[in-house]
Amino acid sequence: MALLFAAAVRVIAKKFTLVRTAVVLASLAVLAVGCRRPPEPAADLSLRYIRPAQTWNEALPVGNGRLGAMVFGGVPRERIQFNEDTLWTGAPHDYSHPGAAEYLGPIRELLFAGRPREAERLAMEHFMSVPLGQMAYQPFGDLAIDFPGHEAVTGYERDLDIGRAVGTVRYKVGGVTFFREVFASCPDQVIVVRLTADKKGALAFSLGLDSPHEAKKLTTDGPRQTLAIAVKDGALKGLALVQVETDGKVRGAGGSIAVTEATEATIYLAAATNFVDHRDVGADPAKRAEAYLNAVQGKSFARIRKDHIADHRALFERFAVDFGSNGRETLPTDERLRAFARAPEDPGLVALYVQYGRYLLISSSRPGTQPATLQGVWNQDLDPAWGSKYTTNINAEMNYWPAEATNLAECHEPFFRLIEECAETGRATARVHYGADGWVLHHNTDLWRGTAPINHSNHGMWLGGSGWVSRHMWEHFLFTRDEDFLRDRAWPVMREAARFYAGVLVPDPKTGWLISAPSNSPEIGGMVAGPTMDHQIIRSLFTACVEASEILGQDREFAAELARLIPRIAPNRIGRLGQLQEWMEDVDDPDEHHRHVSHLWGVHPGADITWEKTPELMEAARRSLRFRGDEGTGWSLAWKINFWARFLEGDRAYELIKLLLRVKDESTVNWSGGSYINLFDSHPPFQIDGNFGGAAGIVEMLVQSHQGFIDVLPALPAALPSGSLRGVCARGGFELDMAWKDGRLTRLSVLSKAGELCRVRYQGKLREFPTGKGKRYPVAF
Ligand code: FUC
C-alpha cells in the first residue's frame, strides 16, 4: 500500500504544479485514511432529507463551539449562514443603577403594604438596569456558493451525520455526481466545505461572502476573500476569510471567486472578532482570522477531516442510547416526524433526539467558547428573539441539563466561566442595588455579563439567577466528586452567592418567615414578596454550602450561620386546592396554564421535594403540574418531561415527548412548542433549550441520582420497552451501562470513578456496596 502510494505520488508530481500536487496528495490521503478508518458509528444517527432547505429552520447546524453554521444544501445555490460566538451588540459596561439601594426599602414597604403596582413603578424608575435591556447576539455572515447549470438535479440527498459531525449533499446533473461535505472543526478552528465531482474537470462554481451588517467591506484576492464587518450598536468588529484550494482554475475578481475545470475543491472559512472578555475588546480580528487560516494551510484536507471526526467522536461516543427500531430511520427526517405525529411509535427517533441534544451541546459549547445562547451558536437575525442571550430564570440552565448525565462535562465549562464572570459583575449589582455583600444575578445575562434587573420590574426583578446557576457548579462536583474543582472554582461562587442571600432575606411582616423581596415568580404574577421558587433555590444553595464547607473544611462559621438561617426560610406550603403554593398567599389559579412552573423547582432540578422525603409536598406539586396542563413552549414541554420523570410517571412523561416532537413549520405563531424539521426545538421561534431539556428529561426517565442513590429505570414508559444505555453518568462519580427488555432490567454495571459507596435501586430494591476507583461492578437484582 505504502509503495503503491509513493509510486502514485511520483507519477502525479510530474504532471501537476506544486499547488495541485498538494491537493491531489490530500485526496489520496483520504483514500488511505478511508482504508484504515475505524468502524463508523451507527448509520441511523443521521438527519436526512431529499430536498434542500427552503428556510433557516430546515437547514442543518454544524459548529465547533465558537463558530456555528447553518447549511442549506441548496442547488443551484448553497447558503452557509455562519456565526462567531463573541459577535454581539454593545461594549464592556456596568449595568448597575447608581443609587438603587436607597429604593430597596421603599419598594419593599409598598409590597408589604399590598401595593405591588406602585412598587413596580418605583422600581422601574430607580432600580432597573442601565440601560433597561441587555445586548444581542449577532449573525456574522453568509457564504454563498453558486453552481451554474445545477438547476435540474436528480437523486438529491442531504444529511447530517451527528456521530461524525459532518453534513453532506449529493446529487446528479447530467450523469455526473456532485458531492459536498461541510463540518466545523474544533481542533483547526475553521469551517470546511469540500466539493467534488465524479467526472474529471466537471466541477465549476463561484463563491462569495456577504453579511447582514450595514458596515461591511469585501475584498477578493485570488483564491482568498476577506469580509470585514462592524456591529451597528457597539464595539465589536469581525473579520471572516475564505480560501479555496482546488485542482481546477481559480479566478478571484470583484465580489466573488470563480472555480472552473475542477474535480475537487476545498473551501476554508475562518472568522474572528476583537472580543477578549467582558471587559476587553482589544484583540485584532484580522490577525486572529489569518492565524486560523494559516494554521490549516500546511495541513491536508484529509488530516483536518480526520482530526475533526476523532475530536467529535471522543466526546460523542462516550455515551450511547438505543431504544430499538421500527424501521423508520430510513425515512427522510421530515417524513419521519410527520409519521410520528400520526403514530408516535418510533423509539429510534426518541433516541436520536437525545443524541441530537448531545450533538448540539458539543457543537455550541466547548472549553474556551461562550456558552450556548437561547439559540446555541446559531442565529441569522440582527434582532433575534430575546436577543438570543442567556435567560437565567430557566433557559440558560436548561441548556446545561444534559451536560453531566450524558457524559459531556467538558461542555459545561463555558457556563462555569460565565458564572464566574457574573460572580464578578454581580458583586457590583449586589452592592449598588441592595447594599449587600456577595453577588447576585437576576433573570438574564449577556456577553457583557449584565446582572442587574432588566426589562420590567414585573418579571426582571427575580433575584434567583445567582442561586440557580451556582447549583450547576455544585452539581458538577456531585457528578464528578472532583474536590479540586469544588475548592477552587465552585466554592468561591457558591459561598458568595449565599452571602448575598443571607444578607437580603427579610422577615415577612405577616408570617415572620425569612423571604426574598422584592422578586417575581418567573414570569407570572408581577412583582411580589416571597415567591416559593426563590426559597427553594436559596435553601438548596445554603444546604449545599453547609455540605461543601464540611467537605473542604473551610468557612465553617459562615456555614454555621447559613445552617441557622435554613429553618427560618419560608417553607413549601400546600394551598386550599391541595396544590403547592406558588406564592406566600394561597392565590394559585387552577385555570392558569402559564408555561413557567417555577414553584416546582424543588422537584426538578432541585431535589428537596421527593416521594421518599416529602410525599405530601410531592403530591401537591403533582397537583400543581396537572393544573398547569401539558401545553407549553418547547422548553416548558421539556421541563414537564423532567417533572413527570421525577414523579415516576413514565407514560405521562412520554405524552410530553410526543408534544415536543410534534412537527412545526415556520408559520406557527402560537406559543406551543414542538420540533422544526431539522429537529430544532420550536418555542416558537427556534430556541435550543427544549432540545437540551428534552434530551435530559428522556435520560431522567431512565436514571436518577438526586436522592443519595441511583434509581434505575424509575420512569420507564411502555413506549420504550427495550433498550440500552452506555456511559450515562450518575452523582457520586458513577457511570452506568445497562439494558432492559420487555420493561425489565436485564443488565447493569457500574463504573466507579471516585471510589465512593455505591447505592443502586431498582423497583424499590436497594443494593449497596463499597467501590474502588476505576473499577466496574456488575449489579444484579
Ligand atoms: C423567558 C420565557 C420565554 C422565553 C424567554 C427567552 O422570558 O418566559 O418563554 O423562553 O425567556
mmCIF file of C-alpha atoms and ligand atoms in Angstrom, residues 374 385-396 443-444 455 459 522-523 594-596 633-636 671 683-684 687 689, ligand 1:
data_model
loop_
_atom_site.group_PDB
_atom_site.id
_atom_site.type_symbol
_atom_site.label_atom_id
_atom_site.label_comp_id
_atom_site.label_asym_id
_atom_site.label_seq_id
_atom_site.Cartn_x
_atom_site.Cartn_y
_atom_site.Cartn_z
ATOM 1 C CA LEU A 374 -31.006 30.763 23.543
ATOM 2 C CA ALA A 385 -35.857 36.704 19.717
ATOM 3 C CA TRP A 386 -34.951 37.821 23.253
ATOM 4 C CA GLY A 387 -31.593 38.958 21.903
ATOM 5 C CA SER A 388 -30.544 35.293 21.777
ATOM 6 C CA LYS A 389 -28.963 35.943 25.164
ATOM 7 C CA TYR A 390 -28.844 33.985 28.410
ATOM 8 C CA THR A 391 -32.169 33.954 30.253
ATOM 9 C CA THR A 392 -31.374 32.628 33.690
ATOM 10 C CA ASN A 393 -34.854 32.043 35.061
ATOM 11 C CA ILE A 394 -34.830 28.674 33.233
ATOM 12 C CA ASN A 395 -33.373 28.762 29.712
ATOM 13 C CA ALA A 396 -29.604 29.105 30.204
ATOM 14 C CA HIS A 443 -33.192 36.848 35.306
ATOM 15 C CA ASN A 444 -30.814 37.490 32.413
ATOM 16 C CA ASN A 455 -36.792 44.847 31.005
ATOM 17 C CA HIS A 459 -40.584 39.991 35.793
ATOM 18 C CA PRO A 522 -40.895 33.814 36.817
ATOM 19 C CA GLU A 523 -42.741 35.247 34.848
ATOM 20 C CA HIS A 594 -48.621 29.613 32.168
ATOM 21 C CA ARG A 595 -45.503 27.996 30.621
ATOM 22 C CA HIS A 596 -43.381 28.633 33.718
ATOM 23 C CA THR A 633 -43.435 26.387 24.692
ATOM 24 C CA GLY A 634 -40.661 23.949 23.739
ATOM 25 C CA TRP A 635 -38.678 24.426 26.930
ATOM 26 C CA SER A 636 -41.835 24.227 29.019
ATOM 27 C CA TRP A 671 -46.677 29.641 21.779
ATOM 28 C CA HIS A 683 -40.583 27.874 21.210
ATOM 29 C CA PRO A 684 -41.627 29.214 18.652
ATOM 30 C CA GLN A 687 -34.989 28.184 20.922
ATOM 31 C CA ASP A 689 -33.308 24.966 25.415
HETATM 32 C C1 FUC B 1 -38.499 33.791 29.180
HETATM 33 C C2 FUC B 1 -39.586 32.832 28.830
HETATM 34 C C3 FUC B 1 -39.924 32.883 27.400
HETATM 35 C C4 FUC B 1 -38.646 32.715 26.609
HETATM 36 C C5 FUC B 1 -37.638 33.741 27.014
HETATM 37 C C6 FUC B 1 -36.313 33.586 26.338
HETATM 38 O O1 FUC B 1 -38.949 35.097 29.061
HETATM 39 O O2 FUC B 1 -40.734 33.074 29.575
HETATM 40 O O3 FUC B 1 -40.796 31.816 27.143
HETATM 41 O O4 FUC B 1 -38.120 31.456 26.865
HETATM 42 O O5 FUC B 1 -37.390 33.659 28.358
#
